[in-house]
Short mmCIF file of C-alpha atoms in Angstrom, two decimals:
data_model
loop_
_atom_site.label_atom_id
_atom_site.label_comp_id
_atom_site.label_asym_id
_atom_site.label_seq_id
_atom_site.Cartn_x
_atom_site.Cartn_y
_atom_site.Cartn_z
CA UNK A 1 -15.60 -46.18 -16.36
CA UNK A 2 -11.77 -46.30 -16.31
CA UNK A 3 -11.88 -45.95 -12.26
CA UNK A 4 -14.57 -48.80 -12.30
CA UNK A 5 -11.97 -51.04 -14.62
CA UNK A 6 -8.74 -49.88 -12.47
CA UNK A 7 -10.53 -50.43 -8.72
CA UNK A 8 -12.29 -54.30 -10.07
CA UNK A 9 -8.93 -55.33 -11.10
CA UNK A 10 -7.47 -54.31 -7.70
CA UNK A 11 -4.88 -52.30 -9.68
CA UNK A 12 -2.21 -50.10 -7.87
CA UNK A 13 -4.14 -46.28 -7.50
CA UNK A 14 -0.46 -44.77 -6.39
CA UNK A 15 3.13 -46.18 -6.67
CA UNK A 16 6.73 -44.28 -7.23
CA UNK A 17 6.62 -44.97 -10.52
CA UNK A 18 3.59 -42.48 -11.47
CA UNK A 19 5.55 -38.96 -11.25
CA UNK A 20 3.59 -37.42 -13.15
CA UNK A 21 -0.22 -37.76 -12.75
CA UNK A 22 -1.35 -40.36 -10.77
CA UNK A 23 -5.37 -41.11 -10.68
CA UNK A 24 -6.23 -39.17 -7.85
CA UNK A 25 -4.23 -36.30 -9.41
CA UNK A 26 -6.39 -36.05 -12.38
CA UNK A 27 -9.85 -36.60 -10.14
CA UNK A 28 -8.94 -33.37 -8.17
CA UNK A 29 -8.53 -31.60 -11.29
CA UNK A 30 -11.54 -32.53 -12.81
CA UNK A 31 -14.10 -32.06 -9.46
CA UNK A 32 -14.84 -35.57 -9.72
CA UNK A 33 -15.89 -36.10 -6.07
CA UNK A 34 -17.06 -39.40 -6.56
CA UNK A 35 -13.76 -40.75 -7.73
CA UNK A 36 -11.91 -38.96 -6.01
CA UNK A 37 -13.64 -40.42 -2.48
CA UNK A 38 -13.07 -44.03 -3.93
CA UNK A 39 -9.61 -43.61 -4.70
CA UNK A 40 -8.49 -42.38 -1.25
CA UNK A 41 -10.61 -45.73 -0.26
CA UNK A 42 -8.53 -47.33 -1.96
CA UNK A 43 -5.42 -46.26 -0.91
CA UNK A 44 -4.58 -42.69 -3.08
CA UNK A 45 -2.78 -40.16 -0.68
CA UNK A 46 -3.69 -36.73 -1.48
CA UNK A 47 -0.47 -35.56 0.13
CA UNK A 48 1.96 -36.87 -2.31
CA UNK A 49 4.10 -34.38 -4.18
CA UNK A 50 6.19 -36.06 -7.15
CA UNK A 51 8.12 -32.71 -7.77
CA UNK A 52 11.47 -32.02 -6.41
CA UNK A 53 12.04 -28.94 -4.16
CA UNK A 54 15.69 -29.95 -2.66
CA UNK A 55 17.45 -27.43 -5.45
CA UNK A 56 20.63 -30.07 -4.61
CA UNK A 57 18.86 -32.37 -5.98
CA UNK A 58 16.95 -30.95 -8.86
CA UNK A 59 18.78 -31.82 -12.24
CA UNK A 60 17.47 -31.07 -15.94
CA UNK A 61 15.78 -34.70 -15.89
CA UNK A 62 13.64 -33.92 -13.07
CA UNK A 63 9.95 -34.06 -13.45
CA UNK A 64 7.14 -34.49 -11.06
CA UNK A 65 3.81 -33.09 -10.33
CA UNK A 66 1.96 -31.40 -7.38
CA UNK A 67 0.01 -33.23 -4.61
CA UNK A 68 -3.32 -33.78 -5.46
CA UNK A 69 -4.61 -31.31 -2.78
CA UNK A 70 -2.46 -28.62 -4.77
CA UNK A 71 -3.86 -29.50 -8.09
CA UNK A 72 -7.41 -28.98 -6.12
CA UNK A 73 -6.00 -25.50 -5.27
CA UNK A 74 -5.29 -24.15 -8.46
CA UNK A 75 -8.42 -25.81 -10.31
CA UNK A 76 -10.25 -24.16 -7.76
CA UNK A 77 -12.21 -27.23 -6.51
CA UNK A 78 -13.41 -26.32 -2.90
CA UNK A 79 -14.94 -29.34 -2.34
CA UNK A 80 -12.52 -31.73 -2.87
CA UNK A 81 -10.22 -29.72 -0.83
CA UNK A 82 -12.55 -30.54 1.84
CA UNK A 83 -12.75 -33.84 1.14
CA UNK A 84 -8.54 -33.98 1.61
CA UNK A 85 -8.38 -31.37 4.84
CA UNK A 86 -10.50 -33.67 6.22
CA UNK A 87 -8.10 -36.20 6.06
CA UNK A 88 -5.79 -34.74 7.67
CA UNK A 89 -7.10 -35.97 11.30
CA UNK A 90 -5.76 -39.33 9.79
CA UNK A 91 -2.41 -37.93 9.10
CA UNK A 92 -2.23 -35.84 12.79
CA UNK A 93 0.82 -38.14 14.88
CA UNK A 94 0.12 -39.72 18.08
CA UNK A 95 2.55 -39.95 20.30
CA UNK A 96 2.09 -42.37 23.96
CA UNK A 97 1.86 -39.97 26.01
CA UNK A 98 -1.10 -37.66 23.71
CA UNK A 99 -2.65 -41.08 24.02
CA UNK A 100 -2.55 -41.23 27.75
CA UNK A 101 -3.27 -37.90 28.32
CA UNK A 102 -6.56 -38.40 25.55
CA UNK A 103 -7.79 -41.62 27.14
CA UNK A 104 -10.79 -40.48 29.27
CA UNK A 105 -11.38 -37.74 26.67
CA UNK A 106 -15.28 -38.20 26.08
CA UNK A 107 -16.40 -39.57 22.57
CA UNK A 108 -18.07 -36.18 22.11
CA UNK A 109 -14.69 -33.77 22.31
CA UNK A 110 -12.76 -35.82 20.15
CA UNK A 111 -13.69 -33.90 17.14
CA UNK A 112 -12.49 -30.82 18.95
CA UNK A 113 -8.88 -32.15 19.38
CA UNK A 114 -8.59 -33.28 15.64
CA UNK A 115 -10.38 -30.19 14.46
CA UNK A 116 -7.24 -27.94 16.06
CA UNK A 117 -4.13 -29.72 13.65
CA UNK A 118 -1.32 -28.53 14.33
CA UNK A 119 1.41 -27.65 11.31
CA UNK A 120 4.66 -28.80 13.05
CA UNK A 121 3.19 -31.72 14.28
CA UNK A 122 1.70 -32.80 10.93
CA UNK A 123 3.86 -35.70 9.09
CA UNK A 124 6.58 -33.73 6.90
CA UNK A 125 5.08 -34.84 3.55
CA UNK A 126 1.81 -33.63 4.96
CA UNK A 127 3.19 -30.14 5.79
CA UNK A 128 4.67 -30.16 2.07
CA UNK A 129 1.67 -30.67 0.73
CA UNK A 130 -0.07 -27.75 2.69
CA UNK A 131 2.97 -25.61 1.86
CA UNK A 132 2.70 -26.51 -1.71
CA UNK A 133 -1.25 -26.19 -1.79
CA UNK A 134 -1.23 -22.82 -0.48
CA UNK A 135 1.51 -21.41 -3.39
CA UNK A 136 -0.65 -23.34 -5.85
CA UNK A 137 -3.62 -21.50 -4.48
CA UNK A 138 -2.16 -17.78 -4.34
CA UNK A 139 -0.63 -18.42 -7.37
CA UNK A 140 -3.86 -19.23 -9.27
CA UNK A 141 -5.96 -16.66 -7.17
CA UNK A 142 -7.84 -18.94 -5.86
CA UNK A 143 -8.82 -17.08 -2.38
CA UNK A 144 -11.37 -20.06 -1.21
CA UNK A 145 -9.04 -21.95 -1.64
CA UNK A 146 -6.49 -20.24 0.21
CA UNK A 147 -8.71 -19.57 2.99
CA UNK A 148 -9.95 -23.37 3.09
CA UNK A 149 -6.05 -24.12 3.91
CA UNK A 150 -5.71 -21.51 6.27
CA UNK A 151 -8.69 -22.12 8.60
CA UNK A 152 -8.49 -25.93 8.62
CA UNK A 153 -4.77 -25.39 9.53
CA UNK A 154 -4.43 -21.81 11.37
CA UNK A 155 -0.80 -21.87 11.62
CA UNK A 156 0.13 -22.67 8.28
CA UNK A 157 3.05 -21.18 7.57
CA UNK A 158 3.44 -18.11 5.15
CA UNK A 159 6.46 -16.72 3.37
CA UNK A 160 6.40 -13.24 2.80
CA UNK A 161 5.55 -13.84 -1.27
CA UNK A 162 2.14 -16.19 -0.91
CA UNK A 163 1.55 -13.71 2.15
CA UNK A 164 1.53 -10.66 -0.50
CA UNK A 165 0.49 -12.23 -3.37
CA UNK A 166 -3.02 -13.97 -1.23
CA UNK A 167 -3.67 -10.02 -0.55
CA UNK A 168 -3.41 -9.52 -4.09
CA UNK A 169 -5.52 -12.31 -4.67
CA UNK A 170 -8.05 -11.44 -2.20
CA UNK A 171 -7.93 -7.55 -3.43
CA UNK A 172 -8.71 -8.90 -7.23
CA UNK A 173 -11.61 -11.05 -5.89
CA UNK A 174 -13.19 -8.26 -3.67
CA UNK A 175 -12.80 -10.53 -0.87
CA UNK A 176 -13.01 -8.23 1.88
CA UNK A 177 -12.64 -10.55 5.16
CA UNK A 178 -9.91 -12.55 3.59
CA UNK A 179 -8.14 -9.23 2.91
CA UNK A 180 -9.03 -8.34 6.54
CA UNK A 181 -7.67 -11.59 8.43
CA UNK A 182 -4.33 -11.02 6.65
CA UNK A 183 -3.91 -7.58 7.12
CA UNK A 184 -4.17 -8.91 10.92
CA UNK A 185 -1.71 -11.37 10.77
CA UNK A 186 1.08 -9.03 9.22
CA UNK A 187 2.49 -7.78 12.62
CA UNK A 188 4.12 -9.45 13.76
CA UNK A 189 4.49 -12.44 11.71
CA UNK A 190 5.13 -11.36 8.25
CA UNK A 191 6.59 -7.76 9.02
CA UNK A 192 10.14 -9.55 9.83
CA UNK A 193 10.09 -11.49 6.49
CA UNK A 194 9.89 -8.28 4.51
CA UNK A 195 13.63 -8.13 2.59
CA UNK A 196 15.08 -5.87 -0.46
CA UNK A 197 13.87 -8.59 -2.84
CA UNK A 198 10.34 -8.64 -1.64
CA UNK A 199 9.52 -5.03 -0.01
CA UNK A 200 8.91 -3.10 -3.45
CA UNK A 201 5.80 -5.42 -4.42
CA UNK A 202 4.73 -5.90 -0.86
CA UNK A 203 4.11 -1.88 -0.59
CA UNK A 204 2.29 -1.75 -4.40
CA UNK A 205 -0.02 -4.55 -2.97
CA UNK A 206 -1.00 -3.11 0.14
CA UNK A 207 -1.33 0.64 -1.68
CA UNK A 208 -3.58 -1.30 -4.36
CA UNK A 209 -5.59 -2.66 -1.32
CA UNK A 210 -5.63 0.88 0.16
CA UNK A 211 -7.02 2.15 -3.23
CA UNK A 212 -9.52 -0.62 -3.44
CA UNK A 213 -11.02 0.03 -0.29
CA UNK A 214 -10.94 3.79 -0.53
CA UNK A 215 -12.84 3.16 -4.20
CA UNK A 216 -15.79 0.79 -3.13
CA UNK A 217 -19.11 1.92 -1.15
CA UNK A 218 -18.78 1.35 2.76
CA UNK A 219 -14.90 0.40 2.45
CA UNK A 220 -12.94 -0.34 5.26
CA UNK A 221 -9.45 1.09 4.71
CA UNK A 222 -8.58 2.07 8.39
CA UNK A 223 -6.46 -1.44 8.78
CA UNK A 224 -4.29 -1.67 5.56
CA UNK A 225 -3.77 2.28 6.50
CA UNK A 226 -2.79 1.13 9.91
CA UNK A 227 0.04 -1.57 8.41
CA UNK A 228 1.33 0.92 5.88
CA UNK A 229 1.45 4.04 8.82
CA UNK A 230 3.39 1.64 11.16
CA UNK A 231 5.49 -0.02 8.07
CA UNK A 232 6.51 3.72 7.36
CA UNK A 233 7.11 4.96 11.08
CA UNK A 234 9.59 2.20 11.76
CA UNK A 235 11.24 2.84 8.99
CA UNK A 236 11.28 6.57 8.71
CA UNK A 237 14.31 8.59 9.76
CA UNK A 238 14.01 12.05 10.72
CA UNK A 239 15.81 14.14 8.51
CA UNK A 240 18.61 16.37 10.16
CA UNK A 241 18.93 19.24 7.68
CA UNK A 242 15.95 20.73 6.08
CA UNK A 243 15.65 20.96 2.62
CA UNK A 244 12.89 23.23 2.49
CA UNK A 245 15.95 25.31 4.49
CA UNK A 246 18.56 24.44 2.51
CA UNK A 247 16.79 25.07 -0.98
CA UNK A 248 15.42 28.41 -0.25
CA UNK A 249 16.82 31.52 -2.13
CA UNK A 250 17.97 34.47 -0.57
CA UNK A 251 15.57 35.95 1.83
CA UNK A 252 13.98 38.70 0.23
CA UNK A 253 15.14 41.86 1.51
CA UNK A 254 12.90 45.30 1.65
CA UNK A 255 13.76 48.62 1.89
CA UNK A 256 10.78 50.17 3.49
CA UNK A 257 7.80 49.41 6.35
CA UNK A 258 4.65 47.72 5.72
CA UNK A 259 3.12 51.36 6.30
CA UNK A 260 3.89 51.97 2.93
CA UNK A 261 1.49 49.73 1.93
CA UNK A 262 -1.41 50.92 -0.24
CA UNK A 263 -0.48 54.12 1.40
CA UNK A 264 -0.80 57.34 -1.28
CA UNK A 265 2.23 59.37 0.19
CA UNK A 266 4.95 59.50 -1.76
CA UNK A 267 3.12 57.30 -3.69
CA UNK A 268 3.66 57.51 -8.01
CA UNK A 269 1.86 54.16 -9.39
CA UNK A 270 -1.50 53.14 -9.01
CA UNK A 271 -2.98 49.96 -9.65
CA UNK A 272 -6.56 48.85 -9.85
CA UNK A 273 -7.36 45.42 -8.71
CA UNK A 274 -11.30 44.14 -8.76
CA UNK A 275 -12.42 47.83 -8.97
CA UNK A 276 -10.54 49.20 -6.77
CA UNK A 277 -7.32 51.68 -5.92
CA UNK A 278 -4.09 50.21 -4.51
CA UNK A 279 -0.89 52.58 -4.07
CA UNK A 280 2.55 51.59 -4.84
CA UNK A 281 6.31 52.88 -5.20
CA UNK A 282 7.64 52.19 -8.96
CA UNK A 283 11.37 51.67 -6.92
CA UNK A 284 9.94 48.90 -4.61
CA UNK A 285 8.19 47.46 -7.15
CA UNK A 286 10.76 47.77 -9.90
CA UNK A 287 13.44 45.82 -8.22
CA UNK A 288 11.07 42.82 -6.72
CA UNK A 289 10.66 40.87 -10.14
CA UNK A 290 11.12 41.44 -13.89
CA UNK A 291 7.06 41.27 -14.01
CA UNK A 292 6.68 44.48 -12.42
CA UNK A 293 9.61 45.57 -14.52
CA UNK A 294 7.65 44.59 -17.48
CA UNK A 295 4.34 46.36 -16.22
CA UNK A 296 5.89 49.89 -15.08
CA UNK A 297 7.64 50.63 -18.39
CA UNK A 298 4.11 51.17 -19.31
CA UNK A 299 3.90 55.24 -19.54
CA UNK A 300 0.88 55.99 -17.37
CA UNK A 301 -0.35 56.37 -13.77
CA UNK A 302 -2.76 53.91 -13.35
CA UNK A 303 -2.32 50.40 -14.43
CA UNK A 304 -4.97 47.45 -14.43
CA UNK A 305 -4.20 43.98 -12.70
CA UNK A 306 -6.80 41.08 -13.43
CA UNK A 307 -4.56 37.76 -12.47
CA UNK A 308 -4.96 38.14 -9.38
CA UNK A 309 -7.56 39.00 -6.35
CA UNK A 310 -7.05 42.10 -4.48
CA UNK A 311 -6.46 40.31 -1.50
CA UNK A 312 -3.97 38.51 -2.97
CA UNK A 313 -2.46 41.64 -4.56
CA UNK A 314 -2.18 43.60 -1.21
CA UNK A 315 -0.48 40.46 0.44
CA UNK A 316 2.11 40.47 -1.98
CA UNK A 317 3.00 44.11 -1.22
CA UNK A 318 2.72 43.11 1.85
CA UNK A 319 5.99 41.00 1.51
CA UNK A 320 7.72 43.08 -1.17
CA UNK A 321 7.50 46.07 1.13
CA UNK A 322 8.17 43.88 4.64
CA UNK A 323 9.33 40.31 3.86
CA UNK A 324 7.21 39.13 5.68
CA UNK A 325 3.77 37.13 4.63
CA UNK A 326 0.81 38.71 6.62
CA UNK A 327 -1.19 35.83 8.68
CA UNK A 328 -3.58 34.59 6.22
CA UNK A 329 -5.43 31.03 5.64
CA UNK A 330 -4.54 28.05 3.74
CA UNK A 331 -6.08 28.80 0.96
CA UNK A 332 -5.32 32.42 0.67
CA UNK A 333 -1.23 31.26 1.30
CA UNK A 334 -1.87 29.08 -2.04
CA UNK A 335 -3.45 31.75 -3.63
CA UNK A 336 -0.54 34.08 -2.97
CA UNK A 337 1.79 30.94 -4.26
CA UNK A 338 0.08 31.38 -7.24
CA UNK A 339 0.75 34.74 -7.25
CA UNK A 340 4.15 34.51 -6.49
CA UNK A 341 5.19 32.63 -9.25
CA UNK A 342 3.16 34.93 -11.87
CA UNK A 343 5.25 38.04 -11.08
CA UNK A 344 7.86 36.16 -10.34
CA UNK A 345 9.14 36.50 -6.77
CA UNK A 346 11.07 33.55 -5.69
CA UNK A 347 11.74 34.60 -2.42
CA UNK A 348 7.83 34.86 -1.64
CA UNK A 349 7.00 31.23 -2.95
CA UNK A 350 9.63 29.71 -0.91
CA UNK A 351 8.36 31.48 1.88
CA UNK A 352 5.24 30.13 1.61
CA UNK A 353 6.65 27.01 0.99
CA UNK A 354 8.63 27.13 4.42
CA UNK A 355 4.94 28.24 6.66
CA UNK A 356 2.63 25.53 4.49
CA UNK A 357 4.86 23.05 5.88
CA UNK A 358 5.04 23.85 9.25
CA UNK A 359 1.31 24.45 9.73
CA UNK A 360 0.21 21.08 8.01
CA UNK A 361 -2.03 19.61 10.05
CA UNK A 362 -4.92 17.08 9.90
CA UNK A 363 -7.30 19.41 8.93
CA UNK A 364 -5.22 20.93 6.27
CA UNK A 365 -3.42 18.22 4.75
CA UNK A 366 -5.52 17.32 1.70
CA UNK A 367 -5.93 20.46 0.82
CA UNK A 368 -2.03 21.19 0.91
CA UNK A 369 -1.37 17.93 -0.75
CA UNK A 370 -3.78 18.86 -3.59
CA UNK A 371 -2.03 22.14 -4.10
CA UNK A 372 1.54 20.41 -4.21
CA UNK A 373 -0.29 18.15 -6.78
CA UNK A 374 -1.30 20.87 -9.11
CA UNK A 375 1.68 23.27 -8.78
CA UNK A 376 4.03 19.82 -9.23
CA UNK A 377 6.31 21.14 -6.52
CA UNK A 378 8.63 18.63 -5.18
CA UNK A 379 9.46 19.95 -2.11
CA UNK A 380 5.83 20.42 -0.73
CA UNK A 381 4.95 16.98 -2.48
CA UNK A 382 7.72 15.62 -0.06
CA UNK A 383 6.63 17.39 3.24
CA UNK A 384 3.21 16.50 2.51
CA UNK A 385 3.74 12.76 1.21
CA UNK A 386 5.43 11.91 4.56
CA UNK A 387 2.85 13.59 7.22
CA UNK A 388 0.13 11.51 5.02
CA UNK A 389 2.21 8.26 5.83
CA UNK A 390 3.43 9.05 8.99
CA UNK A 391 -0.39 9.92 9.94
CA UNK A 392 -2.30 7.82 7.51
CA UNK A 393 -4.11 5.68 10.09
CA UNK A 394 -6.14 8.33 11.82
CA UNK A 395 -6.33 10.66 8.16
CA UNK A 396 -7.66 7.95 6.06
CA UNK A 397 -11.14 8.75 7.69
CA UNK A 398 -11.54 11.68 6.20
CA UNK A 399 -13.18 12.08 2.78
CA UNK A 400 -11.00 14.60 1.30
CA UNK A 401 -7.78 11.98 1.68
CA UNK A 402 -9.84 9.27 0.78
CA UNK A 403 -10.69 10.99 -2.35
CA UNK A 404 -6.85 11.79 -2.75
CA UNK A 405 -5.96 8.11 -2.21
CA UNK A 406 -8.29 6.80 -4.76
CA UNK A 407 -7.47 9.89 -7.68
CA UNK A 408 -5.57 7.87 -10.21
CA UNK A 409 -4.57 10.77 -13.43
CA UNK A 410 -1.88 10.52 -16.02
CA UNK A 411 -0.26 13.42 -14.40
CA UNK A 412 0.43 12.13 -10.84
CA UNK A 413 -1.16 8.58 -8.93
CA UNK A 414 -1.17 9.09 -5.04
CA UNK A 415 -0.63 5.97 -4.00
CA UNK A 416 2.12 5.26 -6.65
CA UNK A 417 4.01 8.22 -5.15
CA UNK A 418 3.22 6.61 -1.86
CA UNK A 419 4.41 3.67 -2.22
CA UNK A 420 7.39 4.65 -3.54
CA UNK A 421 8.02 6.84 -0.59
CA UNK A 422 7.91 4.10 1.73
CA UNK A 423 10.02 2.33 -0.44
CA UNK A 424 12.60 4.50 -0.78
CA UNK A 425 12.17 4.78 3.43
CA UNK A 426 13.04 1.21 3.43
CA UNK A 427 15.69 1.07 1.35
CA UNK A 428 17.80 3.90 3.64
CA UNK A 429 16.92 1.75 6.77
CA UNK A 430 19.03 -0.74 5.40
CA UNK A 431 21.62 1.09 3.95
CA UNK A 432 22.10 2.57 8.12
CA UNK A 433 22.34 -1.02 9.38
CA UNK A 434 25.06 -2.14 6.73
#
């Protein structure tokens, strides 16, 4: 009724003076498509901005309000966004010679030419609006909304916060192929925008997106692995000096030949592990660890072991009596970790320490990873944190690091520890270039 009243009096829909909420403003809030289509008959532009983005300029008495194509946005109205895209053929320049060159365009084709508007040749209060429309529209997760502006105008431009924040959005909203076309614009035209103000919440988006895909059935996460592998490989600078090197202890150092192993001459302890006999020398034994200090004050010959397999049992004799770890699987190195740190043999864990990270490989890393995970070891968390980044587009197929990816427990979250990782890469990069 109060449009009916303000059109029949051939009132003013849109002057200077209405900074705040003009008509049209208020109709794009509201979804009133009816009004809103008679307004722009009547003159209303939906590309006028009231608010003051010169920061020169801005003072304490400055007030204004978005275009009325932003205030669309954020209401998340999709059709009366398409009402105003659509009027942006009326806004796209023509210059004399576009008009010479169009002149024997066919009537047919001439919906082609306006459908493909240009940004940069848009009039400057229309690219405002667009720029202005598509914060609004991250900003209120609206991701129709977002992708309305974005398809109607393909080279609209992003800045690196409505480019992370609309992957957010999209993430939030389960919207998998808006999630996807960004992803495939981020190299190369968002990768160069990434700075130390914006990198830290870029990486927690795209390792929230990572998890999200990982999570849900059929998921997808080979792209956003493929950004956050080739983020981290640029990035990444080999390390000169090994700390897995450089942290060990002493290298364990035996007196006898592996020979001696299990081997009843000369021997004077016996152990039984899982049923059965294993020989031993109290000296060798007594100087490896306190724990075997602790079990051969015990006044008798034969002494019972049930913490650890006897596999695991003859390994470690193996190293007490050779320093060296006999070849043995993943799984029976982490076992012998395990044992290691029971009976207290430094020397031994770091040795294993030093082979599980030269043998990770794709077909061992999850497992590897888990066992860092459990045992909280920071060095193998390292080694294994940056062959899962440096490798994470061709791992994340595999179920085992999927699983890892989407674990989330109080005690450790992968892709927290991931993130931070890359951020951390980051960081250095730009400390080198300073």
């Amino acid at each position: 009724m109060c449009i009916d009243i303000l059109l029949a009096s051939n009132a003013q829909v849109q002057n200077d003076d209405m900074i705040k909420e003009s008509p049209i403003q208020v109709a794009a809030q509201q979804g009133c498509e009816d009004v809103v289509r008679r307004l722009i008959c009547a003159g209303a532009d939906p590309f006028r901005s009231t608010i003051e983005y010169n920061s020169s300029k801005v003072s304490s008495r400055s007030i204004g309000s978005p275009s009325a194509l932003a205030a669309a946005c954020s209401r998340g109205q999709p059709l009366i966004v398409d009402i105003f895209v659509d009027r942006l053929s009326q806004n796209f320049p023509t210059t004399v010679i576009d008009f010479l060159s169009d002149s024997q365009t066919k009537v047919k084709d001439i919906g082609k030419i306006i459908d493909c508007r240009e940004f940069k040749r848009l009039p400057k209060n229309t690219r405002l609006a667009l720029q202005e429309a598509l914060y609004y529209a991250v900003e209120t997760s609206q991701p129709e909304c977002t992708l309305q502006l974005w398809k109607c105008v393909p080279d609209l431009p992003w800045n690196m916060y409505t480019w992370t924040r609309a992957l957010e959005c999209a993430t939030e909203h389960r919207h998998q192929q808006f999630a996807t076309a960004l992803l495939a614009h981020f190299w190369p035209s968002m990768f160069s925008k990434l700075d130390q103000d914006n990198f830290d919440y870029c990486s927690y988006v795209l390792f929230s997106h990572l998890n999200w895909e990982c999570r849900r059935d059929n998921g997808h996460p080979n792209t956003v692995a493929s950004v956050i592998s080739r983020m981290w490989n640029h990035y990444q600078r080999a390390n000169t000096t090994e700390q897995l090197e450089s942290t060990s202890p002493n290298s364990f150092r035996p007196t006898v030949g592996v020979s001696f192993v299990n081997n009843p001459e000369l021997s004077d302890i016996r152990f039984t592990v899982e049923g059965e006999n294993v020989y031993a020398h109290r000296i060798m034994l007594y100087n490896a660890s306190d724990r075997f200090k602790e079990l051969l004050r015990i006044p008798k010959g034969n002494i019972d072991i049930t913490d650890v397999s006897h596999a695991t049992f003859l390994a470690m004799l193996h190293y007490i009596y050779s320093g060296t770890i006999p070849e043995l699987s993943v799984q029976a190195l982490c076992c012998l970790f395990a044992a290691g740190e029971v009976y207290a043999i430094p020397p031994l864990c770091s040795a294993i320490l030093r082979d599980l990270a030269k043998i990770l490989s794709p077909q061992n890393a999850a497992y590897i990873y888990q066992f860092a995970i459990v045992h909280n070891n920071p060095i193998l968390l390292e080694k294994g944190e940056k062959y899962l980044l440096t490798n994470l587009d061709t791992l994340i197929t595999q179920a085992k690091i999927r699983d890892l990816i989407k674990s989330h427990s109080a005690d450790y979250y992968v892709c927290a520890a991931l993130s931070r990782r890359l951020s951390t890469a980051f960081s250095v990069s730009l400390r080198e270039k300073l």
